Coordinates of C-alpha atoms in Angstrom, one line a residue:
M1 CA -30.7 -63.2 25.3
A2 CA -31.5 -61.6 21.9
R3 CA -34.4 -59.4 21.4
Y4 CA -36.6 -60.6 18.5
I5 CA -38.2 -58.6 15.8
F6 CA -40.6 -60.5 13.6
I7 CA -41.3 -58.8 10.2
T8 CA -44.6 -59.7 8.4
G9 CA -46.4 -58.4 5.4
G10 CA -50.0 -57.9 4.4
V11 CA -52.3 -56.8 1.6
V12 CA -50.0 -57.7 -1.3
S13 CA -46.6 -59.4 -1.8
S14 CA -43.4 -57.6 -2.9
L15 CA -43.9 -54.7 -0.5
G16 CA -40.2 -54.8 0.4
K17 CA -40.1 -56.7 3.7
G18 CA -36.6 -57.9 2.9
L19 CA -35.3 -54.4 2.2
A20 CA -37.1 -53.0 5.3
S21 CA -35.6 -55.8 7.4
A22 CA -32.1 -55.1 6.0
A23 CA -32.4 -51.4 6.5
L24 CA -33.6 -51.8 10.1
G25 CA -30.6 -54.2 10.7
A26 CA -28.3 -51.5 9.4
L27 CA -29.8 -48.8 11.6
L28 CA -29.5 -51.0 14.7
Q29 CA -25.9 -51.6 13.8
A30 CA -25.4 -47.8 13.4
R31 CA -26.6 -47.5 17.0
G32 CA -23.9 -49.9 18.2
Y33 CA -26.0 -53.1 18.4
T34 CA -25.2 -56.5 16.9
V35 CA -27.8 -58.1 14.6
R36 CA -28.6 -61.3 12.7
L37 CA -31.3 -61.6 10.1
R38 CA -33.3 -64.6 9.1
K39 CA -35.9 -65.6 6.5
L40 CA -38.7 -68.1 7.1
D41 CA -40.4 -69.0 3.8
P42 CA -43.7 -70.8 3.7
Y43 CA -43.3 -72.7 0.4
L44 CA -42.9 -76.4 0.4
N45 CA -39.6 -76.6 -1.5
V46 CA -36.9 -77.6 0.9
D47 CA -34.9 -74.7 -0.4
P48 CA -35.0 -72.5 -3.6
G49 CA -32.1 -74.4 -5.2
T50 CA -34.2 -76.3 -7.6
M51 CA -36.5 -73.4 -8.5
S52 CA -36.3 -71.6 -11.9
P53 CA -35.1 -68.0 -11.6
F54 CA -38.5 -67.0 -13.2
E55 CA -40.2 -68.6 -10.2
H56 CA -38.2 -67.1 -7.4
G57 CA -35.5 -64.9 -8.7
E58 CA -31.9 -65.3 -7.7
V59 CA -30.7 -68.1 -5.4
F60 CA -28.3 -66.6 -2.8
V61 CA -25.5 -68.9 -1.6
T62 CA -23.9 -68.7 1.9
D63 CA -20.4 -69.5 2.9
D64 CA -21.5 -72.8 4.4
G65 CA -23.3 -73.9 1.3
A66 CA -26.9 -73.1 1.9
E67 CA -29.1 -72.1 -1.1
T68 CA -31.4 -69.4 0.1
D69 CA -33.8 -66.7 -0.8
L70 CA -32.4 -63.5 -2.4
D71 CA -33.5 -61.5 0.6
L72 CA -30.4 -62.9 2.4
G73 CA -28.4 -61.1 -0.1
H74 CA -30.0 -57.8 1.0
Y75 CA -29.3 -58.7 4.6
E76 CA -25.6 -59.3 3.9
R77 CA -25.2 -56.2 1.7
F78 CA -26.7 -53.9 4.3
T79 CA -25.2 -55.3 7.4
G80 CA -22.0 -57.1 6.3
V81 CA -23.0 -60.1 8.5
H82 CA -22.4 -63.3 6.6
A83 CA -25.5 -65.4 6.4
R84 CA -25.4 -69.0 7.5
T85 CA -27.4 -72.2 6.9
T86 CA -29.3 -71.5 10.1
D87 CA -30.6 -68.1 8.8
S88 CA -33.0 -69.6 6.2
I89 CA -35.8 -72.2 6.6
S90 CA -38.8 -73.2 4.5
S91 CA -41.9 -75.2 5.3
G92 CA -40.4 -77.9 3.2
R93 CA -37.4 -78.1 5.4
I94 CA -39.5 -78.0 8.6
Y95 CA -41.8 -80.8 7.5
S96 CA -38.9 -82.8 6.2
N97 CA -37.2 -82.5 9.6
V98 CA -40.4 -83.5 11.4
L99 CA -40.9 -86.5 9.2
E100 CA -37.3 -87.7 9.6
K101 CA -37.7 -87.6 13.4
E102 CA -41.0 -89.5 13.1
R103 CA -39.3 -92.2 11.1
R104 CA -36.6 -92.5 13.6
G105 CA -39.1 -92.8 16.4
D106 CA -38.1 -89.6 18.2
Y107 CA -41.7 -88.8 19.0
L108 CA -42.2 -92.0 21.0
G109 CA -45.2 -93.2 19.0
K110 CA -47.3 -90.0 19.3
T111 CA -49.6 -88.8 16.6
I112 CA -47.7 -86.1 14.6
Q113 CA -49.6 -82.8 14.3
V114 CA -49.0 -79.3 13.1
I115 CA -49.4 -78.2 16.8
P116 CA -47.2 -79.0 18.6
H117 CA -44.7 -80.9 16.4
V118 CA -44.4 -78.5 13.4
T119 CA -44.6 -75.4 15.5
N120 CA -42.0 -76.7 18.0
E121 CA -39.7 -77.4 15.1
I122 CA -40.1 -73.8 13.9
K123 CA -39.5 -72.5 17.5
D124 CA -36.4 -74.6 17.8
F125 CA -35.1 -73.0 14.6
L126 CA -35.8 -69.5 15.9
R127 CA -33.8 -70.2 19.1
I128 CA -30.6 -71.1 17.3
G129 CA -27.9 -68.6 18.3
D130 CA -30.2 -66.3 20.3
N131 CA -27.3 -65.6 22.8
E132 CA -25.0 -64.4 20.0
V133 CA -26.5 -61.0 19.1
D134 CA -28.5 -58.1 20.6
F135 CA -31.3 -58.3 18.0
M136 CA -32.6 -61.2 15.9
L137 CA -34.7 -60.0 12.9
C138 CA -36.9 -62.7 11.4
E139 CA -38.8 -62.1 8.2
I140 CA -41.7 -64.3 7.3
G141 CA -42.3 -64.7 3.6
G142 CA -45.6 -64.2 1.9
T143 CA -48.6 -62.3 3.4
V144 CA -50.7 -62.8 6.5
G145 CA -53.6 -65.1 5.7
D146 CA -51.7 -67.3 3.3
I147 CA -52.6 -70.9 4.2
E148 CA -48.9 -72.0 4.0
G149 CA -47.8 -69.4 6.4
L150 CA -50.2 -70.2 9.2
P151 CA -47.9 -72.6 11.1
F152 CA -45.2 -69.9 11.1
F153 CA -47.6 -67.3 12.5
E154 CA -48.8 -69.7 15.2
S155 CA -45.2 -70.5 16.1
I156 CA -44.4 -66.8 16.5
R157 CA -47.5 -66.3 18.7
Q158 CA -46.3 -69.1 21.0
F159 CA -42.7 -67.9 20.9
I160 CA -43.6 -64.4 21.9
H161 CA -45.9 -65.7 24.7
E162 CA -43.2 -68.1 26.1
R163 CA -40.4 -65.5 26.3
P164 CA -40.1 -62.8 28.9
R165 CA -42.4 -59.8 28.4
G166 CA -40.8 -57.1 26.2
Q167 CA -38.3 -59.4 24.5
S168 CA -40.1 -59.7 21.2
I169 CA -42.1 -57.3 18.9
L170 CA -43.9 -57.6 15.6
M171 CA -43.4 -55.2 12.7
H172 CA -46.0 -55.4 9.9
L173 CA -45.7 -54.0 6.4
T174 CA -48.9 -53.0 4.5
L175 CA -49.9 -51.1 1.4
L176 CA -51.9 -47.9 1.3
P177 CA -53.3 -47.8 -2.2
Y178 CA -54.1 -44.6 -3.9
L179 CA -57.4 -44.3 -5.8
S180 CA -56.9 -41.7 -8.5
A181 CA -60.7 -41.5 -9.2
S182 CA -61.4 -40.2 -5.7
G183 CA -57.9 -38.7 -5.1
E184 CA -57.6 -40.6 -1.8
L185 CA -55.2 -42.9 0.0
K186 CA -57.2 -45.8 1.4
T187 CA -56.4 -47.2 4.9
K188 CA -59.0 -50.0 4.8
P189 CA -56.6 -52.7 3.3
T190 CA -54.2 -52.0 6.2
Q191 CA -57.0 -52.2 8.7
H192 CA -58.1 -55.6 7.3
S193 CA -54.5 -56.9 7.3
V194 CA -54.0 -56.0 10.9
K195 CA -57.4 -57.5 11.8
E196 CA -56.3 -60.7 10.1
L197 CA -53.1 -60.7 12.2
Q198 CA -55.2 -60.1 15.4
S199 CA -57.5 -63.0 14.5
I200 CA -54.5 -65.4 14.9
G201 CA -53.4 -63.9 18.2
L202 CA -50.8 -61.4 16.9
A203 CA -50.8 -57.6 17.2
P204 CA -48.3 -55.4 15.5
D205 CA -46.1 -53.1 17.6
V206 CA -44.8 -51.2 14.6
L207 CA -46.7 -50.6 11.3
V208 CA -44.7 -49.7 8.1
C209 CA -47.1 -48.3 5.5
R210 CA -45.9 -48.4 1.8
S211 CA -47.3 -45.6 -0.3
E212 CA -46.6 -43.9 -3.6
H213 CA -48.1 -40.7 -2.3
P214 CA -47.4 -38.6 0.9
I215 CA -49.5 -39.9 3.8
P216 CA -51.4 -37.0 5.5
E217 CA -51.1 -36.7 9.3
R218 CA -54.8 -37.4 9.7
E219 CA -54.4 -40.8 7.9
L220 CA -51.5 -41.8 10.1
E221 CA -53.7 -40.9 13.1
K222 CA -56.6 -42.9 11.7
I223 CA -54.3 -46.0 11.1
A224 CA -53.0 -45.8 14.6
L225 CA -56.5 -45.5 16.1
F226 CA -58.1 -48.4 14.1
C227 CA -55.0 -50.7 14.3
N228 CA -54.3 -50.2 18.0
V229 CA -50.8 -48.9 17.4
R230 CA -49.2 -45.7 18.8
K231 CA -49.1 -43.0 16.2
E232 CA -45.3 -42.7 16.5
A233 CA -45.1 -46.4 15.5
V234 CA -46.9 -45.9 12.2
V235 CA -44.0 -45.4 9.8
P236 CA -44.5 -44.2 6.3
A237 CA -42.4 -45.8 3.6
Y238 CA -42.2 -44.2 0.1
D239 CA -40.6 -45.3 -3.1
L240 CA -36.9 -44.5 -3.3
K241 CA -34.5 -43.8 -6.2
T242 CA -32.1 -46.4 -4.9
I243 CA -32.4 -49.1 -2.3
Y244 CA -29.3 -47.8 -0.6
E245 CA -31.3 -44.7 0.5
A246 CA -33.5 -47.0 2.6
P247 CA -31.5 -46.8 5.9
L248 CA -31.4 -43.0 5.8
A249 CA -35.1 -42.8 4.7
Y250 CA -36.3 -45.2 7.3
H251 CA -34.3 -43.3 10.0
R252 CA -35.9 -40.0 8.9
A253 CA -39.3 -41.7 9.1
G254 CA -38.5 -42.9 12.7
L255 CA -38.5 -46.6 12.1
D256 CA -35.5 -47.4 14.3
Q257 CA -36.7 -45.1 17.1
A258 CA -40.2 -46.8 17.0
V259 CA -38.6 -50.2 17.3
L260 CA -36.4 -49.2 20.2
D261 CA -39.4 -47.5 21.9
A262 CA -41.4 -50.7 21.5
F263 CA -38.7 -52.5 23.4
G264 CA -38.6 -49.8 26.1
I265 CA -34.9 -49.0 25.3
T266 CA -34.7 -45.4 26.5
P267 CA -32.5 -43.5 26.1
A268 CA -31.2 -45.2 23.0
P269 CA -27.7 -44.8 21.7
K270 CA -27.5 -42.2 18.9
P271 CA -26.9 -43.6 15.4
N272 CA -23.7 -43.1 13.4
L273 CA -24.9 -42.9 9.8
S274 CA -21.7 -41.7 8.2
R275 CA -21.3 -45.1 6.3
W276 CA -24.7 -44.6 4.6
E277 CA -24.2 -40.9 4.0
D278 CA -20.9 -41.8 2.2
V279 CA -22.8 -44.5 0.2
M280 CA -25.4 -42.0 -0.9
D281 CA -22.8 -39.4 -1.7
R282 CA -21.1 -41.8 -4.1
I283 CA -24.3 -42.8 -5.8
T284 CA -25.8 -39.3 -6.2
H285 CA -22.6 -37.5 -7.2
P286 CA -20.9 -39.7 -9.9
E287 CA -18.0 -38.3 -11.9
G288 CA -18.7 -40.3 -15.0
E289 CA -20.9 -43.0 -16.6
V290 CA -20.2 -46.4 -18.2
R291 CA -22.5 -48.8 -20.1
V292 CA -22.3 -52.5 -19.2
A293 CA -24.1 -55.1 -21.3
I294 CA -25.3 -58.1 -19.3
V295 CA -25.7 -60.9 -21.8
G296 CA -27.8 -63.6 -20.1
K297 CA -30.7 -66.0 -20.5
Y298 CA -33.0 -64.8 -17.6
T299 CA -33.1 -61.1 -18.7
Q300 CA -36.9 -60.9 -18.5
L301 CA -36.7 -61.0 -14.7
E302 CA -34.0 -58.7 -13.3
D303 CA -34.3 -60.4 -9.8
A304 CA -32.6 -63.4 -11.5
Y305 CA -29.4 -61.4 -11.5
K306 CA -30.0 -59.3 -8.4
S307 CA -26.6 -59.7 -6.8
I308 CA -24.8 -59.0 -10.1
A309 CA -26.8 -55.8 -10.6
E310 CA -26.0 -54.6 -7.1
A311 CA -22.3 -55.6 -7.4
L312 CA -22.0 -53.5 -10.5
T313 CA -23.5 -50.6 -8.6
H314 CA -20.9 -51.1 -5.9
G315 CA -18.1 -51.2 -8.5
G316 CA -19.4 -47.9 -9.8
M317 CA -19.4 -46.5 -6.3
A318 CA -15.8 -47.5 -5.8
N319 CA -14.9 -45.5 -9.0
R320 CA -17.5 -42.7 -8.4
T321 CA -19.0 -43.8 -11.7
K322 CA -22.7 -44.3 -12.6
V323 CA -23.1 -47.8 -14.1
R324 CA -25.8 -48.1 -16.6
A325 CA -26.4 -51.9 -16.8
E326 CA -28.5 -53.0 -19.8
W327 CA -29.9 -56.6 -20.2
I328 CA -29.5 -58.4 -23.5
D329 CA -31.1 -61.8 -24.1
S330 CA -28.3 -64.1 -25.3
E331 CA -30.6 -66.0 -27.6
I332 CA -30.7 -62.9 -29.9
F333 CA -27.1 -63.5 -30.8
E334 CA -27.9 -67.0 -32.0
R335 CA -29.9 -65.4 -34.8
E336 CA -28.2 -62.1 -35.3
D337 CA -24.7 -60.6 -35.4
P338 CA -23.8 -59.3 -31.8
A339 CA -21.7 -56.4 -33.1
P340 CA -24.6 -53.9 -33.6
Y341 CA -25.8 -54.7 -30.1
L342 CA -22.5 -54.6 -28.3
E343 CA -20.3 -52.1 -30.0
S344 CA -21.6 -49.1 -28.0
F345 CA -20.9 -50.7 -24.6
N346 CA -17.9 -50.1 -22.5
A347 CA -17.8 -53.6 -20.9
I348 CA -19.6 -57.0 -21.2
L349 CA -20.6 -59.3 -18.4
V350 CA -21.9 -62.9 -19.0
P351 CA -23.5 -64.3 -15.9
G352 CA -24.2 -67.8 -14.8
G353 CA -27.1 -70.1 -15.7
F354 CA -28.2 -73.6 -16.3
G355 CA -29.0 -75.5 -19.5
E356 CA -28.0 -75.1 -23.2
R357 CA -30.6 -72.5 -24.1
G358 CA -28.9 -69.2 -25.0
T359 CA -25.3 -70.5 -24.6
E360 CA -24.3 -70.1 -28.2
G361 CA -25.2 -66.4 -27.9
K362 CA -23.0 -66.1 -24.8
I363 CA -20.1 -67.7 -26.7
K364 CA -20.5 -65.1 -29.5
A365 CA -20.5 -62.3 -26.8
A366 CA -17.2 -63.7 -25.5
T367 CA -15.8 -63.8 -29.0
F368 CA -16.8 -60.2 -29.5
A369 CA -15.2 -59.1 -26.2
R370 CA -12.0 -61.0 -26.9
E371 CA -11.5 -59.8 -30.5
K372 CA -12.6 -56.2 -30.0
K373 CA -10.6 -55.9 -26.7
V374 CA -13.7 -55.0 -24.7
P375 CA -13.5 -55.6 -20.9
Y376 CA -15.2 -58.9 -20.2
L377 CA -16.3 -60.6 -16.9
G378 CA -17.6 -64.1 -17.2
I379 CA -19.2 -65.6 -14.1
C380 CA -19.7 -69.4 -13.6
L381 CA -21.3 -70.4 -16.9
G382 CA -19.8 -67.1 -18.3
M383 CA -16.3 -68.4 -17.6
Q384 CA -17.1 -71.8 -19.2
M385 CA -18.5 -70.1 -22.3
A386 CA -15.2 -68.1 -22.6
V387 CA -13.2 -71.3 -22.4
I388 CA -15.4 -73.1 -25.0
E389 CA -15.0 -70.0 -27.2
A390 CA -11.2 -70.1 -27.0
S391 CA -11.2 -73.9 -27.5
R392 CA -13.2 -73.6 -30.7
N393 CA -11.6 -70.5 -32.2
L394 CA -8.0 -70.6 -30.9
A395 CA -7.2 -74.2 -29.8
G396 CA -8.5 -76.0 -32.8
I397 CA -11.4 -77.9 -31.1
P398 CA -14.3 -76.9 -33.3
D399 CA -16.8 -79.1 -31.5
A400 CA -15.8 -78.0 -28.0
G401 CA -18.7 -77.8 -25.6
S402 CA -20.1 -78.9 -22.2
E403 CA -21.2 -82.2 -20.9
E404 CA -24.1 -80.4 -19.4
F405 CA -25.5 -79.8 -22.9
D406 CA -25.0 -83.4 -24.0
H407 CA -26.7 -84.6 -20.7
E408 CA -29.6 -82.3 -21.4
A409 CA -30.0 -83.5 -25.1
R410 CA -29.2 -87.1 -24.1
A411 CA -26.8 -87.3 -27.1
K412 CA -23.0 -87.1 -27.6
R413 CA -22.4 -84.0 -29.7
F414 CA -19.4 -82.1 -28.1
T415 CA -15.8 -82.6 -27.1
P416 CA -16.4 -81.9 -23.4
V417 CA -13.9 -79.2 -22.4
V418 CA -16.4 -78.6 -19.5
Y419 CA -17.4 -81.8 -17.7
H420 CA -19.7 -83.0 -14.9
L421 CA -17.8 -82.6 -11.7
K422 CA -17.8 -86.0 -10.0
E423 CA -15.3 -85.5 -7.1
W424 CA -13.9 -82.6 -5.2
V425 CA -12.3 -81.8 -1.9
Q426 CA -14.5 -79.9 0.7
G427 CA -12.7 -79.2 3.9
N428 CA -11.0 -82.4 5.1
H429 CA -13.1 -84.8 3.1
T430 CA -13.9 -85.8 -0.5
V431 CA -17.3 -85.2 -2.0
R432 CA -18.5 -87.6 -4.8
R433 CA -21.4 -87.0 -7.2
K434 CA -23.0 -88.9 -10.1
A435 CA -24.7 -87.2 -13.1
D436 CA -28.0 -88.9 -12.2
D437 CA -28.0 -87.8 -8.5
A438 CA -31.0 -85.9 -7.2
K439 CA -30.7 -82.2 -8.1
G440 CA -31.4 -80.5 -4.7
G441 CA -28.3 -79.5 -2.8
T442 CA -25.9 -81.7 -4.8
M443 CA -23.8 -79.0 -6.5
R444 CA -20.4 -77.7 -5.4
L445 CA -21.9 -75.1 -3.0
G446 CA -20.4 -72.5 -0.6
A447 CA -17.0 -71.0 0.0
Y448 CA -13.8 -72.6 -1.3
T449 CA -10.2 -71.5 -1.4
A450 CA -8.4 -70.7 -4.6
N451 CA -4.7 -70.1 -5.2
L452 CA -3.8 -67.3 -7.6
K453 CA -0.8 -67.2 -10.0
A454 CA 1.7 -64.6 -8.8
G455 CA 1.9 -61.6 -11.2
S456 CA -1.5 -62.4 -12.8
R457 CA -4.1 -59.7 -13.3
V458 CA -6.4 -61.3 -10.7
A459 CA -3.6 -61.4 -8.1
Q460 CA -3.1 -57.7 -8.7
V461 CA -6.9 -57.1 -8.4
Y462 CA -7.2 -59.0 -5.2
G463 CA -3.9 -57.9 -3.7
T464 CA -3.2 -61.5 -2.6
T465 CA -2.6 -64.9 -4.0
V466 CA -5.1 -66.8 -1.8
I467 CA -8.8 -66.1 -1.9
E468 CA -12.0 -67.6 -0.7
E469 CA -15.2 -67.3 -2.9
R470 CA -18.6 -68.9 -3.1
H471 CA -19.6 -71.5 -5.6
R472 CA -22.8 -72.9 -7.1
H473 CA -22.2 -75.3 -10.0
R474 CA -21.9 -79.0 -11.0
Y475 CA -19.9 -78.6 -14.2
E476 CA -16.2 -77.6 -14.3
V477 CA -13.6 -76.8 -16.9
D478 CA -11.5 -79.9 -17.6
A479 CA -7.9 -79.3 -16.4
K480 CA -6.5 -81.6 -19.1
Y481 CA -7.1 -78.8 -21.7
I482 CA -5.2 -76.2 -19.7
E483 CA -1.8 -76.7 -21.4
G484 CA -3.3 -76.5 -24.9
L485 CA -5.3 -73.4 -24.1
E486 CA -2.4 -71.6 -22.4
K487 CA -0.4 -72.0 -25.6
C488 CA -3.2 -70.1 -27.3
G489 CA -3.1 -67.1 -25.0
L490 CA -5.3 -68.1 -22.1
I491 CA -3.9 -68.0 -18.5
F492 CA -5.4 -70.2 -15.9
S493 CA -4.6 -67.8 -13.1
G494 CA -6.6 -69.4 -10.3
M495 CA -6.7 -73.0 -9.3
S496 CA -8.1 -75.1 -6.4
P497 CA -5.5 -75.8 -3.7
D498 CA -5.0 -79.4 -5.0
G499 CA -4.4 -78.0 -8.5
R500 CA -7.2 -80.0 -10.1
L501 CA -10.0 -77.5 -10.6
P502 CA -9.6 -74.3 -12.7
E503 CA -11.1 -71.3 -10.8
I504 CA -10.1 -68.3 -12.9
V505 CA -9.1 -67.8 -16.5
E506 CA -7.8 -64.6 -18.1
V507 CA -6.8 -63.6 -21.7
K508 CA -3.2 -62.6 -22.3
D509 CA -2.6 -59.3 -24.1
H510 CA -6.2 -58.1 -23.4
P511 CA -7.1 -54.9 -21.5
W512 CA -9.4 -56.8 -19.1
F513 CA -10.8 -60.3 -19.8
I514 CA -11.5 -62.5 -16.7
G515 CA -13.7 -65.5 -16.2
V516 CA -14.3 -66.9 -12.8
Q517 CA -16.0 -70.2 -11.8
F518 CA -17.3 -68.8 -8.6
H519 CA -19.8 -66.0 -7.8
P520 CA -18.0 -62.9 -6.6
E521 CA -21.2 -60.9 -6.7
L522 CA -22.4 -62.7 -3.6
K523 CA -19.8 -61.1 -1.4
S524 CA -20.0 -57.5 -2.6
K525 CA -21.4 -54.7 -0.4
P526 CA -22.0 -51.0 -1.0
F527 CA -19.5 -50.0 1.7
A528 CA -17.0 -52.8 0.6
P529 CA -17.3 -53.3 -3.2
H530 CA -15.9 -56.6 -4.4
P531 CA -12.4 -56.1 -5.9
L532 CA -13.3 -57.8 -9.2
F533 CA -16.3 -55.6 -9.8
A534 CA -14.4 -52.5 -8.7
D535 CA -11.6 -53.2 -11.2
F536 CA -14.0 -54.3 -13.9
I537 CA -15.7 -50.9 -13.7
R538 CA -12.3 -49.2 -13.6
A539 CA -11.5 -51.0 -16.9
A540 CA -14.9 -50.0 -18.4
K541 CA -14.1 -46.4 -17.4
E542 CA -10.8 -46.6 -19.2
A543 CA -12.5 -48.1 -22.3
E544 CA -15.1 -45.2 -22.2
R545 CA -12.3 -42.7 -22.2
L546 CA -10.8 -44.3 -25.3
V547 CA -14.0 -44.1 -27.3

C-alpha cells in the first residue's frame, strides 16, 4: 500500500507546488523509494486540451494520449517516471464521470450530490495503482479556499480518515511576503491559510514557506507555534537560479527528512544525490554559449513553450554549453525582413501552434534558416511550415498551404500540402475523424512508432531506425507531395510504419535542418537529454565556432 503525500497551496497561486512536488519525488527516489505523481485540477474543463496557451500554458501529452497540465512535465523531467492518463484529473472529468453513471442508472435512482457521489469519484481516482509504488504524491491545483477546490479537499479529508493512521500526510505551500516599508517578513498570511485548511478538517504535517528573503529562526518558530506544526517541519523555500537546483536546495532545507519523519520512517535510507550534483555541475560550469531564436506565436507567455525551453537547456547540458534562448514573435516577420533579427543567432527553432496567425512569419524563418545554412529545428507546425516553404520556393507550388488555414477562414485559398488527418492507425485499430468533430481529445495524441531511413541524419542522431515519440496534432503533411519535394532536396527520413504519414523531414546538403511532426521536447530530461535537442545544440555550437 502506497503512502500518500497531498500537496496544497495557499495565499497566492504560482508558488511552485508542481516544482516542489517534482523535487520531493526526486529526493524520495534518491533514497531508493519508488514514486508516482498526480495532479488534481479544480477547473471545469475536462482537460486543458481546448484551452489557449495564454490561459493555461503548455499542454503536456502522455504516452497514452492524455492532454494534461504542464506540471506533469515537471514530474517526468525530475523523476523519469512516465505519466499516464490516470495521473491527471479535473473537476470537469469528475463531474462528467458522475453524470455518465447517473444516466446509466448506476446510482440506483438516488439523488446525486457532491457528498458522497463526487467525493467518492475523486477517492476512486486516488486509489488507482496505490499498490504499485512506495509513495503517491498528489498535487491539488489552485489555492485553499477556492470554491472549485472544495470537493477535492473534502475528498482528501475523507481519504486520510479512511486509511490506516500514518499512511497519508499533507504538505502545504504558502507565501511569506516581505514588507519593505517595515522591513519585515509577515507570517500572518501563512497563519490564515493554515486556519482555512483547518476549518475544512485538514491540518498540514509539513509547511513549505516561499520567501524572497531569508526567514529568521524566530519566524520559523512562530510559524510552527501558530500553525501547530513541528519546527523541523517548517521548510523555507527561496528563489533559485535554475529549477534544477530544487532537489538539492529542498534537501538542504530538510524537506525530504521532514516528510519521512512525518511518516515515522526512522532511520531513513541516506540519499544518493550524485545525479543532481552532476546536473548542477553541467548547468553552472558551461564551456561555451549559443543563442537560439524561438520563432513562435505565443511568445508573450513562456509557459506556452515550457517543455521546449527545458529541452533546450538539457541539450546544452549534454554539450556543456549555456543555451541562451530568445523568443521572437513570428508576426513581426510578416511585416519586416527577418534577417536583421535572425542573423546573430546560432540556431532557429520553430515550435508548434494552432491557427493561421503568425504562420507566414514562421515560413520566412524557415526560408532564412534553409538559405543561410543556419541549424533549424521545426516541431509539429514548425515542420509543416518548413514543408510549405519548400513547396512554395523549391517545388513550384506558389499557393502551397494548410487545410487548417482554409478551414479557419472558411475559404479555399491554398493548395493543401498539409491536410486534415481523417484516418490513422493507433495500435491494432483505425481511428477516423471529420473536420467538424468536437475539438476535445480528437487529435492524434500520444506515443506512435516511426521508422527512420537508414543513413539519414535523424537515424544517426537517434542511433536507431525505429523510434517512438508523442504527438498532438490533427493536420499532417500530405504524402502525395513527397516525390516532388524529394526531387527538390528534401528527405522524408521518418514515416509511420504503414508508410502513409510523414513524421520527419530534413534538408539535403544543409548543416542541420530537421522538422518533426511529433513533440520530442516532451520526453527530454536533465539527466537524459533528448537526442534531437542534444544534437541540435551541438550543431548550434559548431555554427557559433564558424562565426
